[in-house]
GROMACS .gro file of C-alpha atoms in nm:
model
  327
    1UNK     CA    1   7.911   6.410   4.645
    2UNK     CA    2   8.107   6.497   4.945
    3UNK     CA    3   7.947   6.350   5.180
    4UNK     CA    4   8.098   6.054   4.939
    5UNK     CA    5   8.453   6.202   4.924
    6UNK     CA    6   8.455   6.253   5.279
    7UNK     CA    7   8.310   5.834   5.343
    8UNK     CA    8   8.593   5.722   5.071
    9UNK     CA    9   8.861   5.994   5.215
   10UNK     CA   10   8.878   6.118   4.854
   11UNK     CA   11   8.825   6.470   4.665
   12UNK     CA   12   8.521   6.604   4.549
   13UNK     CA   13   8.691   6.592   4.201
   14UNK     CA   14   8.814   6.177   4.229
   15UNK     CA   15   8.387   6.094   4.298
   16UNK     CA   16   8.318   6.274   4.013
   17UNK     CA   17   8.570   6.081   3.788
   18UNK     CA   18   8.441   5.797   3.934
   19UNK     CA   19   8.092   5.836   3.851
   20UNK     CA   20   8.196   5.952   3.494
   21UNK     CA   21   8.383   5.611   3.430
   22UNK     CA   22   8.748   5.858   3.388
   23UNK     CA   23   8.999   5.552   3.316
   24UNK     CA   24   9.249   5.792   3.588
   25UNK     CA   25   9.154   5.634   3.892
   26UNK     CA   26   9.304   5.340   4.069
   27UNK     CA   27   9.121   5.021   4.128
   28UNK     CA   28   9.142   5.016   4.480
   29UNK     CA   29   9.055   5.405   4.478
   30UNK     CA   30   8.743   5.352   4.246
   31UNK     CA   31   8.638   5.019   4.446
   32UNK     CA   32   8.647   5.255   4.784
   33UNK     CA   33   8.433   5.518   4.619
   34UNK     CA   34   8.162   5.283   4.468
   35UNK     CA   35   8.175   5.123   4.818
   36UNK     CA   36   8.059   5.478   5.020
   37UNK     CA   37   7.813   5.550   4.677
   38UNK     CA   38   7.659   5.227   4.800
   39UNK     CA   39   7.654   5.249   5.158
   40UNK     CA   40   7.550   5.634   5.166
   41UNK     CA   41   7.274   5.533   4.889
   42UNK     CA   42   7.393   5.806   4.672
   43UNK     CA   43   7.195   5.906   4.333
   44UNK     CA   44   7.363   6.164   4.093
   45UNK     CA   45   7.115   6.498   4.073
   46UNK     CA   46   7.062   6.487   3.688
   47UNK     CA   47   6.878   6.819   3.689
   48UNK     CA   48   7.195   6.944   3.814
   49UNK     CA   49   7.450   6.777   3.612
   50UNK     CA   50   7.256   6.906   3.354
   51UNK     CA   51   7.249   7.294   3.472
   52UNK     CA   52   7.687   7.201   3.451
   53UNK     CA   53   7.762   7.004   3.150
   54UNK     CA   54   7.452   7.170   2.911
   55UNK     CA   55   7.350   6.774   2.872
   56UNK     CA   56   7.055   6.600   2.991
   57UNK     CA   57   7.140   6.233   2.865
   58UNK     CA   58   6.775   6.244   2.714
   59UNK     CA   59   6.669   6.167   2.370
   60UNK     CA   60   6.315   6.264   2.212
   61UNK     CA   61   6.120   5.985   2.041
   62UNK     CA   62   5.785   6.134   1.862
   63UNK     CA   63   5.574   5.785   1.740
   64UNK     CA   64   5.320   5.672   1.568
   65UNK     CA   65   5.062   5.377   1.640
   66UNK     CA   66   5.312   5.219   1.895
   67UNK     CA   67   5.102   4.892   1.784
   68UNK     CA   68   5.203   4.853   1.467
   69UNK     CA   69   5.513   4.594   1.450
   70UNK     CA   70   5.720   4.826   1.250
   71UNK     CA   71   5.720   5.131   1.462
   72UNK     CA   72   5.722   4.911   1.787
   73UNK     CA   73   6.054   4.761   1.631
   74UNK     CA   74   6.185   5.071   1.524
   75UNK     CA   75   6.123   5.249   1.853
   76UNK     CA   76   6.273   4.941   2.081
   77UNK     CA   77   6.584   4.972   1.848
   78UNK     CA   78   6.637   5.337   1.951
   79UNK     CA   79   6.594   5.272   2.290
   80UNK     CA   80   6.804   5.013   2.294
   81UNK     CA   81   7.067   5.211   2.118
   82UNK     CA   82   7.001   5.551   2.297
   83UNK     CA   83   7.122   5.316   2.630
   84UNK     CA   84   7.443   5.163   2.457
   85UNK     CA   85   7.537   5.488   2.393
   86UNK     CA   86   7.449   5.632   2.767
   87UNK     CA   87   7.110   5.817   2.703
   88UNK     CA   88   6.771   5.785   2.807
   89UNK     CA   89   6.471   5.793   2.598
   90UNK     CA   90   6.179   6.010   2.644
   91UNK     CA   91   5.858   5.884   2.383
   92UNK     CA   92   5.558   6.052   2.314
   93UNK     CA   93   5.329   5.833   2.121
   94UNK     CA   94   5.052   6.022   1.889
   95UNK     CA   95   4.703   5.889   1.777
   96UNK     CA   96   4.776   6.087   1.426
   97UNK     CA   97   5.104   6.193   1.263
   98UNK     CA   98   4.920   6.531   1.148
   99UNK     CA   99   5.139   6.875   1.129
  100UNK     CA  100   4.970   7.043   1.471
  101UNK     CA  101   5.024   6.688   1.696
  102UNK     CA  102   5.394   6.636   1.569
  103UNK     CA  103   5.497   7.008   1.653
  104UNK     CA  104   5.299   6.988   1.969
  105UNK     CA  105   5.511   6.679   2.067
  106UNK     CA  106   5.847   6.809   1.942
  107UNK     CA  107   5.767   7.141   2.135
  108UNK     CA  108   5.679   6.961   2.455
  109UNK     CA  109   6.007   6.712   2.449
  110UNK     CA  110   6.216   7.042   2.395
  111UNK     CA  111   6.097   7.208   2.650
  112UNK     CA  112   6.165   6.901   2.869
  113UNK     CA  113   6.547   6.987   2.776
  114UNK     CA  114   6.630   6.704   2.573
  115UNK     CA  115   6.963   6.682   2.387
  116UNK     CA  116   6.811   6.582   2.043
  117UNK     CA  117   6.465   6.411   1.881
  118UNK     CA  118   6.399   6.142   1.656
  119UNK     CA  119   6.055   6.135   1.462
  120UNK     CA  120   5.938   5.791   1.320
  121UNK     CA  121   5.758   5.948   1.024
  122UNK     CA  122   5.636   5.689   0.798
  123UNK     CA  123   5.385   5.937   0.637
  124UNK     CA  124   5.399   6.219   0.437
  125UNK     CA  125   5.202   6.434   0.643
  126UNK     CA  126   5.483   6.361   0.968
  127UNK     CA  127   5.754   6.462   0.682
  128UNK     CA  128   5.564   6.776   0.601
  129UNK     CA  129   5.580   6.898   1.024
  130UNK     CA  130   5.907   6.852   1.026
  131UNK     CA  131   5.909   7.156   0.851
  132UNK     CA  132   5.823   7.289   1.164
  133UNK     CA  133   6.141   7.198   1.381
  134UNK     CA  134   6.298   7.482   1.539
  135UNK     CA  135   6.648   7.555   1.326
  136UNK     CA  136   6.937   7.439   1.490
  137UNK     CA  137   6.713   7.112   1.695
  138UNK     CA  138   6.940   6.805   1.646
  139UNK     CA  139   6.671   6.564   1.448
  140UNK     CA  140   6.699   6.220   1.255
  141UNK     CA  141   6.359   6.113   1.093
  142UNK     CA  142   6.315   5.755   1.063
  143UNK     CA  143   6.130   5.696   0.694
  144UNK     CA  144   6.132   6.049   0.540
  145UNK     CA  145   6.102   6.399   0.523
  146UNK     CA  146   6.075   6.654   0.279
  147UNK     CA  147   6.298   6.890   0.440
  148UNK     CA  148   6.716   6.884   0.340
  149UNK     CA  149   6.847   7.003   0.651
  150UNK     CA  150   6.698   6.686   0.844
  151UNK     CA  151   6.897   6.374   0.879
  152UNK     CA  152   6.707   6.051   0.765
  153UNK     CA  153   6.743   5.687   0.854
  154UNK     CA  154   6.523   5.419   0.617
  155UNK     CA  155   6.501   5.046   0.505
  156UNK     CA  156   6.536   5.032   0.144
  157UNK     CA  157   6.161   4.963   0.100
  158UNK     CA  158   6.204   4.968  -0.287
  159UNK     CA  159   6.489   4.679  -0.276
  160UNK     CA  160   6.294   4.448  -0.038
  161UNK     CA  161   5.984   4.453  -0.311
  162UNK     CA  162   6.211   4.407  -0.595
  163UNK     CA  163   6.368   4.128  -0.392
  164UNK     CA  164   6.025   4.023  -0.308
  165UNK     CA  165   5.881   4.006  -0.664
  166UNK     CA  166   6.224   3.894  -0.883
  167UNK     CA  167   6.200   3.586  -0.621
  168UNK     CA  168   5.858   3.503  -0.753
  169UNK     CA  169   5.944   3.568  -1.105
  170UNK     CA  170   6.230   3.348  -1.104
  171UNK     CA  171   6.015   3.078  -1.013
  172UNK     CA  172   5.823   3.105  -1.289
  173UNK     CA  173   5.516   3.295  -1.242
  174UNK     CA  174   5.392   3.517  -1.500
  175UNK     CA  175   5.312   3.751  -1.288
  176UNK     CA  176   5.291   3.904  -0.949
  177UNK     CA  177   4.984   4.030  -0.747
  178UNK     CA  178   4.994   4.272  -0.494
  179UNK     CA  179   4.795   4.374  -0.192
  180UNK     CA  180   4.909   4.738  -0.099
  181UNK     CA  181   4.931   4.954   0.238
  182UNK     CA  182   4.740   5.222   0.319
  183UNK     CA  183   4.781   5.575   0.112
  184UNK     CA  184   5.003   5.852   0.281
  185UNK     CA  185   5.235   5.587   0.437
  186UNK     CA  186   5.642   5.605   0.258
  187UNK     CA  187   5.660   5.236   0.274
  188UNK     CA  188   5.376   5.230   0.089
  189UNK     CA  189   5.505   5.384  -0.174
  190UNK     CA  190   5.834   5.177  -0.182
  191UNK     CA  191   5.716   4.869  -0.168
  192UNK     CA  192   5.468   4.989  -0.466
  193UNK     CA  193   5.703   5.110  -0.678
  194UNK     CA  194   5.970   4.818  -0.643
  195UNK     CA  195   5.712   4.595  -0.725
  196UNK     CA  196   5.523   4.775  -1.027
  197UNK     CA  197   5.928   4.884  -1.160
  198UNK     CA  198   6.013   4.519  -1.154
  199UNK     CA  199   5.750   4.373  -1.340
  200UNK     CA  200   5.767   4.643  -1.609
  201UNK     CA  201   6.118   4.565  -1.633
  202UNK     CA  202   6.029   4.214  -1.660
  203UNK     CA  203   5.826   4.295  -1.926
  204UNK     CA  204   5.535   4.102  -1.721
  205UNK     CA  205   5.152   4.229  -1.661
  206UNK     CA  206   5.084   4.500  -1.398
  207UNK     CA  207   4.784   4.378  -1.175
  208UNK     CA  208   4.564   4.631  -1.025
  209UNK     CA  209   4.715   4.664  -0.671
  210UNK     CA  210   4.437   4.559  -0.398
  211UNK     CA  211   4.440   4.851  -0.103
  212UNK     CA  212   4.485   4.690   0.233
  213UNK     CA  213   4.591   4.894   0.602
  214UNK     CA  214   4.828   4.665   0.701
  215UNK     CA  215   4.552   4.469   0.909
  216UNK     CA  216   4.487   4.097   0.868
  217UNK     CA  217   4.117   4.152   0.818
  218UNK     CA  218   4.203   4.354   0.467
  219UNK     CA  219   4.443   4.086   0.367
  220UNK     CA  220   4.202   3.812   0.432
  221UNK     CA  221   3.938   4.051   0.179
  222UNK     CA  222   4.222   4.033  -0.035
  223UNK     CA  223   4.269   3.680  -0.029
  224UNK     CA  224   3.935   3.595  -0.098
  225UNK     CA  225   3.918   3.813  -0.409
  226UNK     CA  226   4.245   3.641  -0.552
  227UNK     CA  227   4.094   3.275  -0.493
  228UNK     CA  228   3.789   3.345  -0.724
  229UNK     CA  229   4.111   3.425  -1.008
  230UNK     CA  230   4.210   3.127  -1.179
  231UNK     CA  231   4.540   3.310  -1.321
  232UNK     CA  232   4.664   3.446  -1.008
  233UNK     CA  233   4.937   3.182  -0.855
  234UNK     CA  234   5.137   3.485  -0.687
  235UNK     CA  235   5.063   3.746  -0.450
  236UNK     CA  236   5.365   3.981  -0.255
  237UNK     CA  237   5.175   4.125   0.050
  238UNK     CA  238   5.285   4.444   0.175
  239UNK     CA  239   5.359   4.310   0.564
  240UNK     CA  240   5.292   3.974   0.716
  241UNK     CA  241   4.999   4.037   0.890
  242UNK     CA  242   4.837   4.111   0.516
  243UNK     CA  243   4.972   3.794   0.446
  244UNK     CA  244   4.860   3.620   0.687
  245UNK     CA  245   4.518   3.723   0.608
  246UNK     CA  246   4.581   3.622   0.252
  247UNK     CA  247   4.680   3.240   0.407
  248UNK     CA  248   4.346   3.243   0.595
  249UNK     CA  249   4.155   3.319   0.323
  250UNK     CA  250   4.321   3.108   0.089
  251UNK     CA  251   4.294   2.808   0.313
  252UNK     CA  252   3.940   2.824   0.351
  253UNK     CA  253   3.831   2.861  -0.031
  254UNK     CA  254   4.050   2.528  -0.101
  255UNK     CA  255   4.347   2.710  -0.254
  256UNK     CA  256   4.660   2.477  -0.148
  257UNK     CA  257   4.982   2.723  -0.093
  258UNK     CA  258   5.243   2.684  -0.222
  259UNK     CA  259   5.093   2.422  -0.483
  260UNK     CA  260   4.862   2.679  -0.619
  261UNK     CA  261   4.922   3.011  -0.515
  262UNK     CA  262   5.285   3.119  -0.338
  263UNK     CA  263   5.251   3.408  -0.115
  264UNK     CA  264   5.552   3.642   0.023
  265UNK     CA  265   5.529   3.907   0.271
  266UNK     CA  266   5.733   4.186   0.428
  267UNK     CA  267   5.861   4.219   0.786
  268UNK     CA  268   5.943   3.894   0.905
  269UNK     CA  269   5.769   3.912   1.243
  270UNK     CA  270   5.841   3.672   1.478
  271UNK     CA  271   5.556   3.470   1.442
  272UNK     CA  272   5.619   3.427   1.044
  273UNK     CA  273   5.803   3.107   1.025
  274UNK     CA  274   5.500   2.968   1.211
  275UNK     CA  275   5.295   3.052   0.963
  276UNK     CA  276   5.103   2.750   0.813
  277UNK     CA  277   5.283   2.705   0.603
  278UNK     CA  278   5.601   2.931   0.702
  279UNK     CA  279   5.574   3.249   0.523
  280UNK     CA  280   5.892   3.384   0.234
  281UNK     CA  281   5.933   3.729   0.379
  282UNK     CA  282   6.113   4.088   0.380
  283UNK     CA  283   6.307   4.103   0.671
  284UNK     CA  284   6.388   4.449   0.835
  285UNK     CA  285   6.666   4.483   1.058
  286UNK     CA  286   6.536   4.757   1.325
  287UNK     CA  287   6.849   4.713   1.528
  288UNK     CA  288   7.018   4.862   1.267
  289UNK     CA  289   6.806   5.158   1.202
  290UNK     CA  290   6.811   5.238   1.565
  291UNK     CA  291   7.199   5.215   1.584
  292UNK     CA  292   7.233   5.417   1.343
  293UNK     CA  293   6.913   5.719   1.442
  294UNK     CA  294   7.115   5.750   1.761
  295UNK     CA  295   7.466   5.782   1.588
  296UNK     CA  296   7.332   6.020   1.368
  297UNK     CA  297   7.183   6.236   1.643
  298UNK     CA  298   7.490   6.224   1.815
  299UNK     CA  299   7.685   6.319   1.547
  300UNK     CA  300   7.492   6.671   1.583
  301UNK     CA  301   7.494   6.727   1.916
  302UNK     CA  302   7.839   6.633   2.013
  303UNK     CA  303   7.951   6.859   1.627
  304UNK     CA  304   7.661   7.105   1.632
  305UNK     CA  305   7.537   7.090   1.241
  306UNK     CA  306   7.669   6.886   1.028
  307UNK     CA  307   7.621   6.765   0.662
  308UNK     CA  308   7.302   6.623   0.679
  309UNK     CA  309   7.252   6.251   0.625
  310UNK     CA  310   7.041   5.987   0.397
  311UNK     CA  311   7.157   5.661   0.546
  312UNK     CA  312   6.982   5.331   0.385
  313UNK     CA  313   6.939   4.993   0.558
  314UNK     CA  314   6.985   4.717   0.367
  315UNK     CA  315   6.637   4.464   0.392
  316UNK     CA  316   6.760   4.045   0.344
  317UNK     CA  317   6.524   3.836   0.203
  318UNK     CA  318   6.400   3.517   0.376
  319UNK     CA  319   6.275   3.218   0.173
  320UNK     CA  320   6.051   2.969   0.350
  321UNK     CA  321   5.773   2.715   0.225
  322UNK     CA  322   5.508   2.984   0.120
  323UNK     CA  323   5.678   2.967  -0.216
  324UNK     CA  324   5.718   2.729  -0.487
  325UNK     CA  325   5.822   2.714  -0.873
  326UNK     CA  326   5.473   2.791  -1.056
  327UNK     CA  327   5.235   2.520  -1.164
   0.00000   0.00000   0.00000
């Protein structure tokens, strides 16, 4: 920095407002700095801006089965967000979400000196090692936790299966099937229970829930099983991949959609509305959750603690030609 202040003919203390975007600099001043920046090839010392201002501009992002859309999605949000807002992000991705690996990561990202950590948790067993976390860590979990004192960020999974299933009832159906994610996961549970609660409330049959793990190959099982059932016309699959098993399967046992059977899924991946035929989905808005992870976090580091937060993303509901009024 003063080899730049002496290039620019400037103070030490006029670079650094210059690299730290202060609004109290002159144009001409600021364009002569960023000029000798340039032309010396200057790079800012992090470590060492770090040592001053107790800040390293780095966020922690522990993961799950980077793979999956919804975690992808959810973790390219943060990122995204985490750079708006001037960070970095620093992700370790985990082959399980069990107690030992998630306090392993979080230990390993703090020790890397990062300012705060986000967990995606989307099962009960990354809640539960949260209960780990070193007191006073800022932390936002994305899906859950069972701890109070840890800020959470979630898509109202309930809502988007009531959304999901009232859709199918107002066409007419008697009744709504449902292939199910895999056991331990939150969404799981959400989308469960907004489906079973609006049906009861309904007043309609309960179906059995068929167990799927969010793979095409268990919707496609699924699928199969429902075209054999001569009363099923409507089936709410827990994500679109599911779903698009369920299309697959349905396709090649004869079973015209939506004629016969509608079928409604959850996530709206991109490759939904080219679904054959376009698939009625949940949509999740990841941006959002990731906007608002990273204002959360930095609500505790720039305040230290603070009332800690439940905040709920809204899901929209996307109708398409998977669905029709009931035969």
């Amino acid at each position: 920095m003063a080899d730049v202040a002496k290039e620019a003919g400037v103070s030490h203390q006029t670079v650094s407002r210059v690299l730290n975007d202060h609004p109290n600099v002159r144009a001409d001043t600021r364009a002569r700095v960023e000029e000798a920046i340039s032309r010396l090839g200057y790079r800012r010392n992090l470590v060492a801006r770090a040592l001053v201002t107790k800040r390293s501009r780095m966020l922690g992002v522990v993961s799950f089965d980077t793979t999956l859309y919804g975690p992808a999605s959810t973790i390219y949000g943060i990122e995204q967000a985490a750079r708006t807002a001037g960070y970095f992000v620093s992700i370790v991705s985990l082959k399980s979400l069990d107690a030992t690996s998630v306090r392993a990561a979080i230990d390993y990202l703090t020790e890397q000196g990062v300012d705060g950590v986000v967990v995606v948790a989307p099962q009960r067993s990354a809640g539960r090692a949260l209960e780990s976390l070193p007191s006073g860590t800022p932390a936002v979990a994305v899906e859950g936790t069972h701890r109070a004192d840890v800020s959470v960020v979630c898509i109202d999974q309930f809502e988007g299966a009531r959304l999901a299933t009232r859709h199918l009832l107002d066409l007419g159906h008697e009744t709504v099937w449902h292939v199910s994610g895999p056991p331990d996961w939150l969404e799981t549970e959400g989308r469960l229970a907004g489906w079973r609660t609006t049906l009861e409330a309904a007043g309609r049959p309960v179906p059995p829930p068929l167990p799927g793990d969010w793979s095409p190959r268990t919707g496609y099982e699924a699928g199969r099983r429902l075209a054999a059932m001569d009363e099923v016309t409507a089936v709410f699959a827990a994500n679109d991949q599911m779903a698009l098993g369920v299309l697959r399967a349905l396709s090649e046992e004869g079973v015209k959609v939506p004629d016969r059977m509608s079928v409604v899924g959850f996530d709206d991946i991109p490759e939904s509305e080219f679904f054959s035929p376009p698939l009625t989905t949940v949509r999740q808005d990841f941006d959002a959750v990731g906007r608002r992870c990273i204002e959360a976090l930095l609500r505790q580091i720039d305040s230290g603690p603070v009332a800690y937060e439940r905040l709920v993303v809204p899901p929209a509901f996307i109708v398409r030609s998977s669905t029709a009024p009931a035969r």
